[in-house]
């Protein structure tokens, strides 16, 4: 499930799944194809991001400050 909200603090995007395993941030090799870059992109573009555990699964979220929106 994807949720995006805009408020006085900026844009917050959250992706929720039902897998408890936390994602790992790693820089893929140039010849890894086109996978494994999601969190690297989020980290480089977002003002803040993180992972929140839920009863079943997790949410990965990022925020952009109003100046960046």
N, CA, C and O atoms as a Tinker XYZ file with bonds, in Angstrom:
   276  protein
     1  N      0.839000   -1.162000    0.000000    73     2
     2  CA     0.000000    0.000000    0.000000    64     1     3
     3  C      0.894000    1.237000    0.000000    63     2     4     5
     4  O      1.880000    1.295000    0.735000    81     3
     5  N      0.554000    2.209000   -0.811000    73     3     6
     6  CA     1.296000    3.458000   -0.910000    64     5     7
     7  C      0.404000    4.584000   -0.418000    63     6     8     9
     8  O     -0.763000    4.678000   -0.799000    81     7
     9  N      0.966000    5.444000    0.437000    73     7    10
    10  CA     0.253000    6.607000    0.943000    64     9    11
    11  C      1.146000    7.822000    0.756000    63    10    12    13
    12  O      2.330000    7.786000    1.090000    81    11
    13  N      0.578000    8.897000    0.223000    73    11    14
    14  CA     1.299000   10.161000    0.087000    64    13    15
    15  C      0.435000   11.254000    0.705000    63    14    16    17
    16  O     -0.751000   11.362000    0.394000    81    15
    17  N      1.026000   12.057000    1.575000    73    15    18
    18  CA     0.305000   13.154000    2.209000    64    17    19
    19  C      1.139000   14.425000    2.100000    63    18    20    21
    20  O      2.366000   14.401000    2.191000    81    19
    21  N      0.433000   15.534000    1.901000    73    19    22
    22  CA     1.080000   16.842000    1.848000    64    21    23
    23  C      0.525000   17.662000    3.000000    63    22    24    25
    24  O     -0.690000   17.755000    3.178000    81    23
    25  N      1.411000   18.250000    3.775000    73    23    26
    26  CA     1.012000   19.072000    4.903000    64    25    27
    27  C      1.983000   20.218000    5.084000    63    26    28    29
    28  O      2.856000   20.436000    4.244000    81    27
    29  N      1.840000   20.945000    6.163000    73    27    30
    30  CA     2.718000   22.095000    6.412000    64    29    31
    31  C      4.199000   21.724000    6.482000    63    30    32    33
    32  O      5.067000   22.551000    6.205000    81    31
    33  N      4.477000   20.481000    6.852000    73    31    34
    34  CA     5.881000   20.048000    6.960000    64    33    35
    35  C      6.424000   19.488000    5.654000    63    34    36    37
    36  O      7.598000   19.126000    5.587000    81    35
    37  N      5.590000   19.408000    4.605000    73    35    38
    38  CA     6.046000   18.932000    3.310000    64    37    39
    39  C      5.326000   17.680000    2.860000    63    38    40    41
    40  O      4.197000   17.419000    3.276000    81    39
    41  N      5.978000   16.909000    2.014000    73    39    42
    42  CA     5.431000   15.679000    1.442000    64    41    43
    43  C      5.983000   14.478000    2.190000    63    42    44    45
    44  O      7.183000   14.389000    2.448000    81    43
    45  N      5.092000   13.551000    2.536000    73    43    46
    46  CA     5.507000   12.280000    3.157000    64    45    47
    47  C      4.931000   11.153000    2.307000    63    46    48    49
    48  O      3.727000   11.107000    2.055000    81    47
    49  N      5.798000   10.249000    1.871000    73    47    50
    50  CA     5.391000    9.076000    1.099000    64    49    51
    51  C      5.753000    7.851000    1.915000    63    50    52    53
    52  O      6.863000    7.744000    2.437000    81    51
    53  N      4.804000    6.926000    2.023000    73    51    54
    54  CA     4.999000    5.719000    2.829000    64    53    55
    55  C      4.540000    4.512000    2.022000    63    54    56    57
    56  O      3.452000    4.514000    1.446000    81    55
    57  N      5.374000    3.488000    1.988000    73    55    58
    58  CA     5.044000    2.225000    1.325000    64    57    59
    59  C      5.011000    1.152000    2.390000    63    58    60    61
    60  O      5.988000    0.952000    3.112000    81    59
    61  N      3.874000    0.451000    2.489000    73    59    62
    62  CA     3.707000   -0.571000    3.523000    64    61    63
    63  C      3.582000   -1.946000    2.872000    63    62    64    65
    64  O      2.919000   -2.107000    1.848000    81    63
    65  N      4.231000   -2.929000    3.486000    73    63    66
    66  CA     4.098000   -4.310000    3.020000    64    65    67
    67  C      3.896000   -5.224000    4.216000    63    66    68    69
    68  O      3.838000   -4.766000    5.357000    81    67
    69  N      3.790000   -6.497000    3.953000    73    67    70
    70  CA     3.532000   -7.484000    5.002000    64    69    71
    71  C      4.718000   -8.402000    5.245000    63    70    72    73
    72  O      4.558000   -9.527000    5.719000    81    71
    73  N      5.910000   -7.916000    4.916000    73    71    74
    74  CA     7.146000   -8.659000    5.116000    64    73    75
    75  C      7.895000   -8.005000    6.276000    63    74    76    77
    76  O      8.176000   -6.807000    6.231000    81    75
    77  N      8.219000   -8.772000    7.304000    73    75    78
    78  CA     8.861000   -8.216000    8.494000    64    77    79
    79  C     10.333000   -7.870000    8.268000    63    78    80    81
    80  O     10.877000   -7.022000    8.975000    81    79
    81  N     10.979000   -8.505000    7.307000    73    79    82
    82  CA    12.409000   -8.280000    7.063000    64    81    83
    83  C     12.648000   -6.821000    6.684000    63    82    84    85
    84  O     11.997000   -6.285000    5.787000    81    83
    85  N     13.587000   -6.191000    7.377000    73    83    86
    86  CA    13.919000   -4.789000    7.103000    64    85    87
    87  C     14.796000   -4.698000    5.862000    63    86    88    89
    88  O     15.649000   -5.557000    5.641000    81    87
    89  N     14.594000   -3.668000    5.055000    73    87    90
    90  CA    15.448000   -3.510000    3.878000    64    89    91
    91  C     16.855000   -3.119000    4.284000    63    90    92    93
    92  O     17.062000   -2.497000    5.327000    81    91
    93  N     17.825000   -3.488000    3.453000    73    91    94
    94  CA    19.216000   -3.138000    3.703000    64    93    95
    95  C     19.660000   -2.112000    2.669000    63    94    96    97
    96  O     19.399000   -2.265000    1.476000    81    95
    97  N     20.323000   -1.081000    3.129000    73    95    98
    98  CA    20.871000   -0.073000    2.239000    64    97    99
    99  C     22.239000   -0.534000    1.772000    63    98   100   101
   100  O     23.136000   -0.747000    2.587000    81    99
   101  N     22.401000   -0.688000    0.482000    73    99   102
   102  CA    23.719000   -1.026000   -0.062000    64   101   103
   103  C     23.849000   -0.400000   -1.440000    63   102   104   105
   104  O     22.863000   -0.240000   -2.160000    81   103
   105  N     25.056000   -0.055000   -1.793000    73   103   106
   106  CA    25.327000    0.518000   -3.106000    64   105   107
   107  C     25.655000   -0.630000   -4.045000    63   106   108   109
   108  O     26.656000   -1.322000   -3.856000    81   107
   109  N     24.818000   -0.836000   -5.057000    73   107   110
   110  CA    25.068000   -1.958000   -5.975000    64   109   111
   111  C     26.237000   -1.665000   -6.909000    63   110   112   113
   112  O     26.578000   -0.509000   -7.161000    81   111
   113  N     26.835000   -2.722000   -7.411000    73   111   114
   114  CA    27.874000   -2.587000   -8.421000    64   113   115
   115  C     27.256000   -2.072000   -9.710000    63   114   116   117
   116  O     26.064000   -2.260000   -9.952000    81   115
   117  N     28.059000   -1.429000  -10.530000    73   115   118
   118  CA    27.570000   -0.868000  -11.793000    64   117   119
   119  C     26.986000   -1.930000  -12.706000    63   118   120   121
   120  O     26.090000   -1.636000  -13.497000    81   119
   121  N     27.474000   -3.157000  -12.615000    73   119   122
   122  CA    26.980000   -4.219000  -13.499000    64   121   123
   123  C     25.873000   -5.055000  -12.861000    63   122   124   125
   124  O     25.606000   -6.164000  -13.324000    81   123
   125  N     25.216000   -4.546000  -11.800000    73   123   126
   126  CA    24.107000   -5.251000  -11.155000    64   125   127
   127  C     22.795000   -5.115000  -11.916000    63   126   128   129
   128  O     21.770000   -5.621000  -11.459000    81   127
   129  N     22.799000   -4.452000  -13.054000    73   127   130
   130  CA    21.558000   -4.239000  -13.782000    64   129   131
   131  C     20.816000   -3.044000  -13.212000    63   130   132   133
   132  O     21.423000   -2.039000  -12.841000    81   131
   133  N     19.500000   -3.162000  -13.145000    73   131   134
   134  CA    18.681000   -2.023000  -12.717000    64   133   135
   135  C     17.990000   -2.257000  -11.385000    63   134   136   137
   136  O     17.060000   -1.522000  -11.055000    81   135
   137  N     18.398000   -3.239000  -10.613000    73   135   138
   138  CA    17.752000   -3.484000   -9.323000    64   137   139
   139  C     18.697000   -3.132000   -8.176000    63   138   140   141
   140  O     19.911000   -3.031000   -8.354000    81   139
   141  N     18.103000   -2.947000   -6.987000    73   139   142
   142  CA    18.901000   -2.705000   -5.801000    64   141   143
   143  C     19.270000   -1.260000   -5.544000    63   142   144   145
   144  O     20.111000   -0.980000   -4.689000    81   143
   145  N     18.654000   -0.336000   -6.270000    73   143   146
   146  CA    19.016000    1.070000   -6.120000    64   145   147
   147  C     17.958000    1.897000   -5.398000    63   146   148   149
   148  O     18.185000    3.081000   -5.150000    81   147
   149  N     16.823000    1.323000   -5.057000    73   147   150
   150  CA    15.707000    2.069000   -4.493000    64   149   151
   151  C     16.049000    2.884000   -3.265000    63   150   152   153
   152  O     15.809000    4.091000   -3.243000    81   151
   153  N     16.603000    2.253000   -2.240000    73   151   154
   154  CA    16.917000    2.982000   -1.017000    64   153   155
   155  C     18.073000    3.950000   -1.200000    63   154   156   157
   156  O     18.134000    4.969000   -0.512000    81   155
   157  N     18.983000    3.657000   -2.106000    73   155   158
   158  CA    20.075000    4.589000   -2.390000    64   157   159
   159  C     19.494000    5.871000   -2.987000    63   158   160   161
   160  O     19.926000    6.970000   -2.638000    81   159
   161  N     18.522000    5.736000   -3.883000    73   159   162
   162  CA    17.866000    6.911000   -4.461000    64   161   163
   163  C     17.090000    7.679000   -3.404000    63   162   164   165
   164  O     17.164000    8.906000   -3.343000    81   163
   165  N     16.343000    6.954000   -2.567000    73   163   166
   166  CA    15.577000    7.603000   -1.502000    64   165   167
   167  C     16.516000    8.372000   -0.581000    63   166   168   169
   168  O     16.250000    9.530000   -0.259000    81   167
   169  N     17.593000    7.755000   -0.160000    73   167   170
   170  CA    18.535000    8.406000    0.742000    64   169   171
   171  C     19.138000    9.663000    0.116000    63   170   172   173
   172  O     19.318000   10.670000    0.801000    81   171
   173  N     19.445000    9.613000   -1.154000    73   171   174
   174  CA    20.105000   10.755000   -1.786000    64   173   175
   175  C     19.137000   11.901000   -2.085000    63   174   176   177
   176  O     19.566000   13.052000   -2.152000    81   175
   177  N     17.840000   11.620000   -2.269000    73   175   178
   178  CA    16.889000   12.655000   -2.651000    64   177   179
   179  C     16.033000   13.173000   -1.500000    63   178   180   181
   180  O     15.605000   14.327000   -1.529000    81   179
   181  N     15.777000   12.358000   -0.502000    73   179   182
   182  CA    14.858000   12.731000    0.580000    64   181   183
   183  C     15.552000   13.558000    1.654000    63   182   184   185
   184  O     16.760000   13.458000    1.866000    81   183
   185  N     14.746000   14.381000    2.327000    73   183   186
   186  CA    15.266000   15.121000    3.476000    64   185   187
   187  C     15.377000   14.212000    4.695000    63   186   188   189
   188  O     16.267000   14.392000    5.526000    81   187
   189  N     14.488000   13.247000    4.803000    73   187   190
   190  CA    14.575000   12.223000    5.850000    64   189   191
   191  C     13.844000   10.982000    5.356000    63   190   192   193
   192  O     12.964000   11.059000    4.498000    81   191
   193  N     14.231000    9.819000    5.924000    73   191   194
   194  CA    13.568000    8.572000    5.570000    64   193   195
   195  C     13.801000    7.577000    6.687000    63   194   196   197
   196  O     14.662000    7.774000    7.543000    81   195
   197  N     13.024000    6.504000    6.670000    73   195   198
   198  CA    13.201000    5.485000    7.687000    64   197   199
   199  C     12.295000    4.295000    7.461000    63   198   200   201
   200  O     11.571000    4.216000    6.469000    81   199
   201  N     12.353000    3.376000    8.401000    73   199   202
   202  CA    11.557000    2.156000    8.367000    64   201   203
   203  C     10.830000    2.038000    9.699000    63   202   204   205
   204  O     11.444000    2.179000   10.756000    81   203
   205  N      9.534000    1.781000    9.656000    73   203   206
   206  CA     8.728000    1.601000   10.863000    64   205   207
   207  C      8.134000    0.201000   10.856000    63   206   208   209
   208  O      7.486000   -0.197000    9.889000    81   207
   209  N      8.354000   -0.544000   11.930000    73   207   210
   210  CA     7.797000   -1.896000   12.047000    64   209   211
   211  C      6.331000   -1.799000   12.449000    63   210   212   213
   212  O      5.941000   -0.899000   13.193000    81   211
   213  N      5.524000   -2.729000   11.952000    73   211   214
   214  CA     4.108000   -2.832000   12.300000    64   213   215
   215  C      3.864000   -4.236000   12.847000    63   214   216   217
   216  O      4.762000   -5.078000   12.813000    81   215
   217  N      2.673000   -4.491000   13.343000    73   215   218
   218  CA     2.355000   -5.821000   13.858000    64   217   219
   219  C      2.651000   -6.900000   12.841000    63   218   220   221
   220  O      3.203000   -7.948000   13.177000    81   219
   221  N      2.285000   -6.647000   11.608000    73   219   222
   222  CA     2.595000   -7.545000   10.496000    64   221   223
   223  C      3.205000   -6.686000    9.402000    63   222   224   225
   224  O      2.497000   -5.920000    8.749000    81   223
   225  N      4.490000   -6.805000    9.200000    73   223   226
   226  CA     5.141000   -6.070000    8.129000    64   225   227
   227  C      5.821000   -4.797000    8.591000    63   226   228   229
   228  O      6.168000   -4.636000    9.761000    81   227
   229  N      6.003000   -3.887000    7.623000    73   227   230
   230  CA     6.735000   -2.651000    7.881000    64   229   231
   231  C      6.281000   -1.576000    6.911000    63   230   232   233
   232  O      5.581000   -1.851000    5.936000    81   231
   233  N      6.695000   -0.337000    7.196000    73   231   234
   234  CA     6.525000    0.782000    6.281000    64   233   235
   235  C      7.891000    1.396000    6.042000    63   234   236   237
   236  O      8.662000    1.601000    6.980000    81   235
   237  N      8.183000    1.685000    4.804000    73   235   238
   238  CA     9.370000    2.457000    4.447000    64   237   239
   239  C      8.839000    3.813000    4.009000    63   238   240   241
   240  O      7.956000    3.888000    3.154000    81   239
   241  N      9.368000    4.884000    4.587000    73   239   242
   242  CA     8.837000    6.213000    4.327000    64   241   243
   243  C      9.959000    7.192000    4.016000    63   242   244   245
   244  O     11.119000    6.980000    4.371000    81   243
   245  N      9.575000    8.278000    3.337000    73   243   246
   246  CA    10.504000    9.385000    3.160000    64   245   247
   247  C      9.731000   10.684000    3.189000    63   246   248   249
   248  O      8.529000   10.716000    2.924000    81   247
   249  N     10.438000   11.761000    3.514000    73   247   250
   250  CA     9.836000   13.082000    3.578000    64   249   251
   251  C     10.661000   14.081000    2.775000    63   250   252   253
   252  O     11.891000   14.024000    2.739000    81   251
   253  N      9.938000   15.001000    2.132000    73   251   254
   254  CA    10.558000   16.127000    1.441000    64   253   255
   255  C     10.056000   17.392000    2.108000    63   254   256   257
   256  O      8.847000   17.574000    2.255000    81   255
   257  N     10.952000   18.258000    2.510000    73   255   258
   258  CA    10.574000   19.517000    3.155000    64   257   259
   259  C      9.836000   20.396000    2.168000    63   258   260   261
   260  O      9.977000   20.204000    0.960000    81   259
   261  N      9.047000   21.359000    2.642000    73   259   262
   262  CA     8.266000   22.221000    1.732000    64   261   263
   263  C      9.122000   22.939000    0.693000    63   262   264   265
   264  O      8.657000   23.173000   -0.423000    81   263
   265  N     10.330000   23.285000    1.023000    73   263   266
   266  CA    11.197000   23.957000    0.040000    64   265   267
   267  C     11.550000   23.045000   -1.116000    63   266   268   269
   268  O     11.871000   23.525000   -2.203000    81   267
   269  N     11.498000   21.716000   -0.901000    73   267   270
   270  CA    11.866000   20.752000   -1.945000    64   269   271
   271  C     10.670000   20.316000   -2.770000    63   270   272   273
   272  O     10.841000   19.749000   -3.849000    81   271
   273  N      9.453000   20.572000   -2.280000    73   271   274
   274  CA     8.233000   20.096000   -2.981000    64   273   275
   275  C      7.903000   21.004000   -4.119000    63   274   276
   276  O      6.921000   20.777000   -4.826000    81   275
